[in-house]
Structure formats: C-alpha cells, structure tokens
Amino acid sequence: MSDKTYTLRDNSTGDELELQSKSGSIGPDVVDVRPVYAKQDIFTFDPGFSSTASCESAITYIDGDKGILLYRGYPVEQLADKSSYIEVCYLLLHGELPTAAQLEGFSHSIRTHTMINESMLRFFNGFHHDAHPMAMVGGVVSSMSAFYHDTLDINNPRHRQIFAHRIIAKMPTIAAAAYKHTLGQPFVYPDNDLDYSSNLMRMFFGVPAEDYRIDPVAAEAIDLLLILHADHEQNCSTSTVRLAGSSGTNPYSAVASGIAALWGPAHGGANEAVLRMLEEIGTVDNVDKYVNKAKDKNDPFRLMGFGHRVYKNHDPRATIIRKMCYRVLDNLGQQDNPLFDLALQLEQIALKDEYFVERQLYPNVDFYSGIIYKALGIPSSMFTVMFAVARAVGWVSHWQEMIEDPDSRIGRPRQLYMGSGPRDYQAITERS
Ligand code: SDX
C-alpha cells in the first residue's frame, strides 16, 4: 500500500472523498476508486480501459515508454536468447525458472498429453475444407470441457494443473489438425520423442508417405516466436479470459473466449492482416500511397502491424523477430525475399513520417512474424492460430492467478447510460 492519497472533490458542493493509492513492485501506482460509486454515486469512466488497472498480477510487466517486457521479471530478450518455450511455460505458470529435474518432469507431462480424444479429432470432418482455422481451433478448444468433466473443479489445485498441462500440450495438435483439414491431408499424430516446436512442425508438414526432416533453424525460429508471443500482461484476449473465467465457468471455455478475442485484426489477427497488406502494396513504389491511406482519417485503412495500446517506443518483440527474419531467410536462401525487403522499407518510411512519429507508432509483434511463418511454409490463415498456440500459456497463467486470488470476484463493469428514460408501452395502433 502506498502512503499517497488523492482527493476527489465535487466543486459544486465542496464534498471531498479521499482515495488511497497503491504501489506495485515496479511501474505506476494505482488509485483505488472502489469507494467512488459507494460514496459519491458516480462511476469512473474509461472506455477501452487504457487508464485502468483491472487486477493485481505478478506474471508480466511492460514499460511501454521504454520498450521493456519482463516475464516474471526476466527480460524477454534474455529468454529469447537463452530459454525455450517449454521452459518459459514453466516460468509463467510457476513464477520461477525450473531446476533441471522440474523442467524434465514438466516436459514429460506436456509430452504425454499431446494427443487429443479421437472423438475430438472427428469434429474437424464436420468443417468445410475452407473453414478458417481460427474458427476450427476455437470450436474444438471449447469442446474440451465436454471431454474432461471429471477434472473441472476450478478450486482443486490438481484439476487446475492438469487443465494447464492439457491446454499447453494439445494446442499444437489441435492447430495442426485444423491445418491438415484445410489441406485435405491426413492428420499426423504427435511424436513424443520430439521437442515442442519440432513436434509442431512435424504435425504441420509431415505426411505418412515419407519421413519428415526437422530443419533446426526453422524449429528454433518457431520456438522463438512462441516465446515472444507467450504473454503480454492484460491485453484484450487475456482480459477476456479473466473476465469469462471470473464467472466460474470451466477453464476450457474461458480459453476459448480468449481465442475469439485474439482473432480480431486489431489484436492477434493483425499478423494475417500484415501479410495481406504487404501483398496488396506489392512494391516499394506503392508504399507512399498506403502510408497516406493510413494517415487519412476518412480511410478506415490502418498500417497493420504498426502501433500499440501500450508501447509508445519499439516493441522489443518486433526488434528480436526482425533479426530472426534475417536468419531464417538466409538459411532458406531467400536473402532477397521481396516481402521482407518491402516490410523493411515500409518501416523506414513510416518511422520518418511525422504522423507516425508524433503518434509514437512503431512496428509491433505482428509486423514481421508473418514473414517468418510464410517463409517456413505456414499459410497466412494459420498465423493467428500460431499466436493462439503461444498465448495459451499466458491465458492459462492469468486464469490460474485469478482463480487462486482470494479476493477474486466476478467482473461486472457499469456504464454511462445514454438511452431513453422510463416510458409506457404503446399499442401498435397508437404508434406513428
Ligand atoms: C497485438 O495489447 C497487447 O498487448 C496486444 C499484443 C499482445 O501481445 O497481446 O501486443 C498483440 O494486438 C499487437 C497490435 C496488433 N494490431 C495491429 O497491428 C493493428 C494496427 N494497429 C492499430 O489498430 C492500433 O495501433 C492498435 C489497435 C494496436 C492500438 O490502438 P489504440 O491504442 O486504440 O490506438 P489509437 O486508436 O488510440 O491510435 C492513436 C492514434 C489515432 O490517430 P488520432 O485519432 O490520434 O489522429 O494513432 C492512429 C489512430 O488513428 N493509429 C494508426 C495506427 N495505429 C494507431 N494510424 C495508422 N495505422 C495504425 N496502425
């Protein structure tokens, strides 16, 4: 608790209400506005919650002005350089880096939960081949509560743990099944002798007709992208999972609500939109035209992959992904990949433009990720699914933190009502 207080004063009556501030371990303090409605009969107003702390959390810290991102205190740059996605999953879930024995036990548990129920596999046959993979993944994840109703007691720590491990383990399998369905290819079962990212690639690209050779640079790139997308504080989809979960619903349905929120082009759907945008721009000669469209208030077009609600400096993830882009394209012999060249030039032009500079709009995590996915053979319709696979551990960690918080209660915002006052029903013959 901080010793600072703030006074809310009604200047028309002179009434004053003293509000207590609260300090976190780092970052801005908060002012506790819970007494405002009770004592002043007014609501605080913050559409989009850009100035609102919705909870206390110890999982991820972002400093948008300095471009800092910490997972449980560890800079994402260090985790990207030294860790693995499965180790980052343990860190986000448990709050500490695992010992060798803890990592082995956790990895074993994840590897032995990668398969999905055969009945769940049959759901995919109900979708048309051109169904968007996010629609399939969201539907199948939501169905998981129908298969595991014996371990849905959210107040049972063991049930919470088995839910966490099942989601982390099965997301790549469900993602791969959705992708194979769009291709009309047979589903490839997981191989538990492979590491997480290699297993994902083999389920995506392997076929029964021949052995699949894992490209180590490609697997390393996928693992890096999973680490960088794993969590991001109270973003739209994570806040959705927290709000859905606050009703006490089963955690599979709460995660499915996060998948729905992530799909939007303003959020995780931006990576797919970036590739469409780059392909529509085509060549650097058209960049100025599209930058001007993005600046035109009358044009709904926005430069996808640019801007962020929190980062008003470089998104540290975009910087790391851009470097990995060079490595992947070099490894694939695509040093002069036209999309990457176009993205680099688009970034340079935008960052010199006053409109972007004064609004502090920089490339975000979605700007370069799709170029790597596409170079690895993953189609743009699967980009947001890759984001969902990675972010699943963030959703689960925040859901778990909320459920374990003794002060947690159902989320229920209020509103500023702008509608009609009370009025009487009119018979249809009296209506004009
Ligand atoms: C993710 O929250 C997270 O942490 C999300 C995420 C995560 O890891 O979970 O980081 C992942 O969602 C990244 C963001 C992916 N979305 C996109 O790339 C879509 C393009 N970006 C924009 O839609 C926008 O920047 C948002 C949605 C990301 C942020 O929206 P804000 O904070 O509401 O920004 P804003 O609308 O207040 O913009 C401020 C100004 C406005 O202009 P003015 O009204 O001041 O004149 O900047 C303009 C906006 O019009 N602007 C853009 C722009 N983004 C903002 N103009 C052109 N192109 C853009 N991309």
XYZ file of C-alpha atoms and ligand atoms in Angstrom:
492
model
C 0.000 0.000 0.000
C 1.413 3.461 -0.788
C 1.112 6.342 1.721
C -0.103 8.683 -1.026
C -3.741 9.728 -1.109
C -5.795 11.580 -3.746
C -8.823 13.763 -3.119
C -11.884 13.654 -5.368
C -13.700 16.952 -4.873
C -17.204 17.883 -6.040
C -16.656 21.580 -6.730
C -20.395 22.260 -6.818
C -20.939 21.064 -3.231
C -17.418 21.078 -1.810
C -17.811 17.379 -0.891
C -14.439 15.627 -0.853
C -13.554 11.947 -0.956
C -10.045 10.793 -0.081
C -8.779 7.937 -2.232
C -5.876 5.676 -1.298
C -3.131 4.934 -3.789
C -1.373 1.579 -4.008
C 2.144 0.776 -5.252
C 3.262 -2.293 -7.162
C 6.800 -3.703 -7.147
C 7.662 -1.589 -10.250
C 5.642 0.621 -12.565
C 2.893 3.183 -11.991
C 0.933 3.313 -8.742
C -2.841 2.879 -8.840
C -5.527 4.929 -7.142
C -8.197 2.711 -5.592
C -11.504 4.068 -6.944
C -13.703 1.358 -5.420
C -15.204 3.790 -2.833
C -16.207 6.333 -5.520
C -19.577 4.841 -6.500
C -20.436 3.763 -2.965
C -19.727 7.202 -1.508
C -20.253 9.666 -4.400
C -22.827 7.775 -6.500
C -20.752 8.353 -9.659
C -18.882 5.853 -11.850
C -15.348 6.246 -13.159
C -15.323 6.349 -16.978
C -12.601 4.669 -19.072
C -13.852 3.084 -22.345
C -11.203 0.645 -23.618
C -9.655 0.577 -20.129
C -6.495 2.403 -21.319
C -6.121 4.078 -17.909
C -7.457 1.233 -15.754
C -5.639 -1.473 -13.802
C -8.102 -4.377 -13.756
C -6.226 -6.575 -11.274
C -3.014 -7.213 -9.383
C -0.665 -9.514 -11.291
C 2.881 -10.824 -10.891
C 3.206 -12.501 -14.280
C 4.311 -9.948 -16.918
C 5.483 -6.350 -16.738
C 5.509 -3.914 -19.667
C 7.026 -0.425 -19.726
C 5.600 0.978 -22.969
C 7.702 4.139 -22.911
C 10.992 2.269 -22.504
C 10.032 -0.758 -24.621
C 10.547 -3.148 -21.696
C 8.872 -6.596 -21.456
C 9.552 -8.886 -18.469
C 8.159 -12.396 -17.920
C 8.210 -12.955 -14.130
C 10.996 -10.311 -14.017
C 13.188 -11.827 -16.757
C 13.741 -9.578 -19.829
C 12.155 -11.179 -22.881
C 15.424 -10.569 -24.778
C 17.292 -12.887 -22.378
C 14.594 -15.566 -22.511
C 14.542 -15.351 -26.324
C 18.311 -15.781 -26.362
C 18.765 -18.444 -23.673
C 15.488 -20.245 -22.906
C 12.961 -22.485 -24.654
C 9.195 -22.164 -24.987
C 8.563 -25.115 -22.686
C 10.845 -23.591 -20.025
C 9.059 -20.214 -20.434
C 5.742 -22.058 -19.937
C 7.021 -23.378 -16.612
C 8.265 -19.891 -15.657
C 4.954 -18.180 -16.470
C 2.918 -20.845 -14.664
C 5.081 -21.232 -11.554
C 6.837 -17.856 -11.257
C 10.381 -19.233 -11.168
C 12.756 -20.811 -13.690
C 12.691 -24.615 -13.217
C 15.549 -26.748 -11.920
C 16.719 -29.449 -14.321
C 14.525 -32.013 -12.528
C 11.484 -29.701 -12.537
C 11.937 -28.983 -16.256
C 12.260 -32.688 -17.061
C 9.111 -33.505 -15.078
C 7.159 -30.654 -16.669
C 8.370 -31.520 -20.187
C 7.449 -35.166 -19.642
C 3.947 -34.224 -18.519
C 3.439 -31.973 -21.544
C 4.800 -34.603 -23.969
C 2.470 -37.275 -22.552
C -0.641 -35.132 -23.053
C -0.153 -34.146 -26.706
C -2.781 -36.497 -28.162
C -6.451 -35.490 -28.404
C -9.503 -37.724 -27.995
C -10.364 -39.446 -31.286
C -13.937 -38.097 -30.999
C -12.458 -34.563 -30.875
C -10.453 -35.363 -33.990
C -13.675 -36.275 -35.805
C -15.066 -32.738 -35.184
C -12.733 -31.469 -37.896
C -14.547 -33.544 -40.518
C -17.669 -31.506 -39.768
C -15.996 -28.341 -41.056
C -15.761 -27.472 -44.750
C -12.170 -27.575 -46.065
C -12.223 -23.745 -46.426
C -13.247 -23.087 -42.805
C -10.908 -20.539 -41.220
C -8.515 -22.422 -38.921
C -9.242 -19.989 -36.048
C -12.921 -20.976 -36.235
C -11.984 -24.665 -36.033
C -9.443 -24.209 -33.237
C -11.826 -22.073 -31.161
C -14.640 -24.588 -31.582
C -12.532 -27.616 -30.705
C -10.894 -25.963 -27.674
C -14.357 -25.013 -26.437
C -15.427 -28.656 -26.807
C -12.637 -29.822 -24.465
C -14.866 -29.195 -21.424
C -17.134 -31.951 -22.772
C -14.272 -34.467 -22.566
C -12.744 -33.614 -19.211
C -15.769 -33.004 -16.974
C -14.139 -35.195 -14.295
C -11.410 -32.591 -13.729
C -13.276 -29.283 -13.912
C -13.289 -28.336 -10.250
C -11.595 -24.914 -10.529
C -10.975 -24.928 -6.775
C -8.963 -28.168 -6.963
C -5.242 -27.384 -7.495
C -4.661 -30.752 -9.194
C -7.544 -30.099 -11.633
C -6.097 -26.660 -12.382
C -2.675 -28.181 -13.056
C -3.988 -30.918 -15.361
C -6.030 -28.289 -17.268
C -2.885 -26.151 -17.733
C -0.831 -29.080 -18.979
C -3.595 -30.311 -21.324
C -4.057 -26.902 -22.967
C -0.303 -26.328 -23.456
C 0.217 -29.874 -24.727
C -2.792 -30.097 -27.046
C -2.832 -26.665 -28.695
C -0.189 -27.645 -31.320
C -2.065 -30.901 -32.022
C -5.389 -29.069 -32.459
C -3.688 -26.367 -34.581
C -2.069 -28.999 -36.804
C -5.364 -30.908 -37.178
C -7.069 -27.700 -38.340
C -4.277 -27.051 -40.850
C -4.308 -30.616 -42.193
C -8.095 -30.388 -42.632
C -7.724 -27.309 -44.847
C -5.200 -29.242 -46.959
C -7.261 -32.421 -47.187
C -4.229 -34.267 -45.837
C -4.300 -36.968 -43.150
C -3.748 -35.879 -39.553
C -0.213 -36.558 -38.284
C -0.120 -37.810 -34.702
C 2.342 -36.178 -32.285
C 5.769 -37.794 -31.787
C 6.629 -37.538 -28.107
C 10.328 -38.052 -28.766
C 10.467 -34.572 -30.348
C 10.736 -31.225 -28.554
C 7.677 -28.954 -28.536
C 8.413 -26.869 -31.637
C 9.823 -29.754 -33.692
C 6.701 -31.779 -32.845
C 4.518 -28.892 -34.001
C 6.373 -28.621 -37.319
C 6.211 -32.357 -37.961
C 2.430 -32.374 -37.312
C 2.066 -29.396 -39.693
C 4.282 -30.562 -42.545
C 4.792 -34.315 -42.133
C 2.924 -36.779 -44.355
C 2.517 -40.563 -43.916
C 4.138 -41.144 -47.310
C 7.632 -40.114 -46.204
C 9.818 -39.275 -43.224
C 9.869 -35.618 -42.174
C 13.276 -33.976 -41.631
C 13.243 -31.295 -38.948
C 15.047 -28.091 -40.031
C 16.786 -26.976 -36.789
C 16.815 -23.288 -37.790
C 13.096 -23.453 -38.563
C 12.347 -25.197 -35.245
C 14.458 -22.595 -33.421
C 12.549 -19.787 -35.166
C 9.182 -21.309 -34.216
C 10.334 -21.737 -30.604
C 11.493 -18.106 -30.503
C 8.158 -16.876 -31.899
C 6.281 -18.965 -29.321
C 8.377 -17.422 -26.516
C 7.781 -13.864 -27.790
C 4.010 -14.381 -28.071
C 3.608 -16.288 -24.781
C 2.215 -13.485 -22.625
C 1.653 -9.751 -22.643
C 0.015 -8.509 -19.403
C -3.685 -7.577 -19.578
C -4.089 -7.495 -23.379
C -7.507 -7.853 -24.970
C -7.614 -11.666 -25.163
C -6.080 -12.214 -21.716
C -8.539 -9.759 -20.164
C -11.298 -11.686 -21.947
C -10.111 -14.958 -20.416
C -10.004 -13.335 -16.967
C -13.487 -11.850 -17.345
C -15.006 -15.095 -18.662
C -13.202 -17.123 -16.011
C -14.377 -14.774 -13.237
C -17.904 -16.208 -13.607
C -16.545 -19.593 -12.509
C -17.006 -21.176 -15.927
C -14.803 -24.118 -16.844
C -11.278 -23.049 -17.913
C -11.527 -24.580 -21.426
C -14.477 -22.282 -22.208
C -12.582 -19.324 -20.733
C -9.600 -20.040 -23.013
C -11.959 -20.437 -25.996
C -13.234 -16.896 -25.308
C -9.620 -15.689 -25.458
C -9.187 -17.353 -28.867
C -12.249 -15.482 -30.115
C -10.877 -12.133 -28.894
C -7.393 -12.797 -30.299
C -8.818 -13.352 -33.809
C -9.674 -9.665 -34.272
C -7.432 -7.706 -36.724
C -6.795 -5.051 -34.070
C -5.225 -7.789 -31.903
C -3.776 -11.161 -32.841
C -5.429 -11.168 -36.264
C -3.029 -8.380 -37.276
C -0.261 -10.797 -38.316
C -2.504 -12.261 -41.031
C -3.606 -8.724 -41.987
C 0.032 -7.571 -42.275
C 0.787 -10.228 -44.910
C -2.358 -9.305 -46.865
C -1.341 -5.645 -46.631
C 2.233 -6.288 -47.824
C 0.957 -8.427 -50.719
C -1.565 -5.677 -51.612
C 1.159 -2.967 -51.511
C 3.271 -5.217 -53.739
C 6.247 -2.943 -54.369
C 8.014 -0.115 -52.579
C 6.689 2.280 -55.270
C 3.236 1.900 -53.682
C 4.379 2.465 -50.090
C 3.714 6.219 -50.069
C 0.155 5.650 -51.328
C -0.611 3.223 -48.489
C 1.119 5.323 -45.833
C -1.086 8.225 -46.942
C -4.176 5.959 -46.770
C -3.180 5.018 -43.193
C -2.952 8.729 -42.309
C -6.272 9.635 -43.929
C -8.946 9.933 -41.233
C -11.633 9.238 -43.833
C -9.981 5.978 -44.844
C -10.503 3.005 -42.482
C -7.152 1.545 -43.645
C -4.525 1.317 -40.915
C -0.919 0.246 -41.280
C -1.313 -3.265 -39.892
C 1.464 -4.356 -37.545
C 2.032 -0.737 -36.512
C 1.003 0.947 -33.272
C 0.217 -0.414 -29.850
C -2.020 0.475 -26.926
C 0.935 0.261 -24.523
C 4.221 0.501 -26.455
C 4.995 4.119 -27.352
C 8.505 3.017 -28.243
C 9.813 -0.010 -30.155
C 8.020 -3.255 -29.280
C 11.035 -5.304 -28.082
C 9.494 -8.378 -29.672
C 9.433 -6.782 -33.143
C 13.148 -5.999 -32.877
C 14.002 -9.613 -31.990
C 11.705 -11.032 -34.694
C 13.241 -8.774 -37.356
C 16.695 -10.198 -36.503
C 15.320 -13.765 -36.659
C 13.812 -12.908 -40.062
C 17.298 -12.313 -41.447
C 18.499 -15.693 -40.100
C 15.546 -17.714 -41.378
C 15.580 -16.118 -44.838
C 19.358 -16.525 -45.073
C 19.038 -20.177 -44.049
C 16.398 -20.700 -46.725
C 18.436 -18.893 -49.374
C 15.781 -16.140 -49.533
C 18.133 -13.240 -48.690
C 16.251 -11.016 -51.153
C 12.756 -12.059 -50.030
C 10.593 -9.306 -51.603
C 8.090 -9.216 -48.729
C 10.837 -8.741 -46.152
C 12.526 -6.042 -48.256
C 9.163 -4.297 -48.620
C 8.488 -4.544 -44.846
C 11.930 -3.102 -44.021
C 11.408 -0.201 -46.421
C 7.842 0.380 -45.188
C 9.165 0.563 -41.627
C 11.880 3.042 -42.589
C 9.442 5.295 -44.490
C 6.786 5.192 -41.746
C 9.266 5.894 -38.942
C 10.384 9.073 -40.717
C 6.810 10.281 -41.288
C 5.614 12.964 -38.847
C 2.169 11.309 -38.489
C 3.717 8.099 -37.108
C 6.425 9.875 -35.140
C 4.068 12.230 -33.276
C 1.685 9.339 -32.517
C 4.587 7.127 -31.427
C 3.561 4.367 -33.833
C 6.222 1.663 -34.193
C 6.173 -1.857 -35.615
C 4.608 -4.292 -33.142
C 4.975 -8.028 -32.640
C 2.765 -8.738 -35.666
C 4.717 -6.754 -38.246
C 7.488 -9.254 -39.011
C 6.206 -12.537 -37.558
C 4.136 -13.402 -40.616
C 7.164 -13.100 -42.902
C 8.903 -15.846 -40.946
C 5.785 -18.038 -40.818
C 5.278 -17.655 -44.590
C 8.956 -18.391 -45.303
C 8.588 -21.590 -43.223
C 5.603 -22.640 -45.336
C 2.850 -21.706 -42.868
C -0.068 -20.011 -44.715
C -1.368 -16.629 -43.504
C -4.676 -18.215 -42.414
C -2.649 -20.079 -39.772
C -0.723 -17.055 -38.421
C -3.220 -16.184 -35.696
C -3.521 -19.854 -34.784
C 0.247 -19.796 -34.149
C -0.322 -16.756 -31.930
C -3.035 -18.676 -30.040
C -0.767 -21.710 -29.562
C 1.866 -19.449 -27.992
C -0.511 -17.287 -25.942
C -2.339 -20.293 -24.456
C 0.205 -20.416 -21.610
C -0.354 -16.714 -20.887
C -4.112 -17.176 -20.783
C -3.762 -20.206 -18.506
C -1.291 -18.434 -16.184
C -3.563 -15.404 -15.784
C -6.663 -17.572 -15.316
C -4.799 -19.558 -12.625
C -3.588 -16.341 -10.891
C -7.147 -15.015 -10.848
C -8.722 -18.241 -9.518
C -6.063 -18.504 -6.795
C -6.649 -14.865 -5.706
C -8.842 -14.999 -2.570
C -10.166 -11.502 -3.391
C -11.180 -12.502 -6.926
C -14.813 -11.770 -7.774
C -16.972 -11.772 -10.889
C -16.076 -8.978 -13.311
C -19.031 -6.683 -13.926
C -18.317 -3.175 -15.312
C -21.008 -0.458 -15.259
C -21.876 2.162 -17.921
C -22.817 5.756 -18.651
C -26.441 5.293 -19.759
C -27.372 7.428 -22.799
C -30.687 5.801 -23.676
C -34.325 6.782 -23.182
C -35.732 7.491 -19.711
C -38.745 5.451 -18.443
C -41.734 5.451 -20.840
C -45.026 3.484 -21.202
C -45.752 0.761 -23.753
C -47.879 1.946 -26.695
C -50.335 -0.277 -28.559
C -49.254 -0.756 -32.161
C -52.337 1.161 -33.346
C -51.062 4.200 -31.461
C -47.604 4.204 -32.958
C -46.804 6.532 -35.836
C -1.358 -7.018 -30.523
O -2.386 -5.218 -26.066
C -1.457 -6.049 -26.385
O -0.562 -6.310 -25.620
C -1.611 -6.697 -27.746
C -0.448 -7.538 -28.254
C -0.242 -8.767 -27.391
O 0.881 -9.286 -27.371
O -1.250 -9.278 -26.817
O 0.737 -6.761 -28.233
C -0.704 -8.040 -29.662
O -2.566 -6.971 -30.566
C -0.480 -6.026 -31.247
C -1.332 -4.977 -32.043
C -1.739 -5.626 -33.373
N -2.678 -4.687 -34.124
C -2.292 -4.061 -35.230
O -1.143 -4.066 -35.690
C -3.443 -3.318 -35.932
C -2.963 -1.910 -36.322
N -2.812 -1.113 -35.074
C -3.925 -0.294 -34.657
O -5.188 -0.859 -34.909
C -3.723 0.280 -33.245
O -2.463 0.776 -33.206
C -3.933 -0.605 -32.049
C -5.269 -1.275 -32.057
C -2.871 -1.634 -31.940
C -3.825 0.293 -30.806
O -4.964 1.044 -30.789
P -5.084 2.284 -29.819
O -4.154 2.302 -28.678
O -6.539 2.394 -29.522
O -4.542 3.385 -30.756
P -5.335 4.623 -31.087
O -6.505 4.173 -31.907
O -5.588 5.372 -29.832
O -4.305 5.397 -32.037
C -3.807 6.643 -31.664
C -3.677 7.377 -32.987
C -5.010 7.508 -33.717
O -4.901 8.659 -34.522
P -5.547 10.065 -33.935
O -7.009 9.768 -33.620
O -4.746 10.392 -32.707
O -5.376 11.058 -35.054
O -2.806 6.642 -33.864
C -3.537 6.244 -35.020
C -5.009 6.330 -34.657
O -5.791 6.563 -35.816
N -3.112 4.881 -35.314
C -2.817 4.431 -36.522
C -2.419 3.099 -36.339
N -2.492 2.778 -35.047
C -2.936 3.885 -34.411
N -2.861 5.041 -37.735
C -2.474 4.271 -38.786
N -2.076 2.974 -38.707
C -2.028 2.365 -37.500
N -1.638 1.113 -37.411
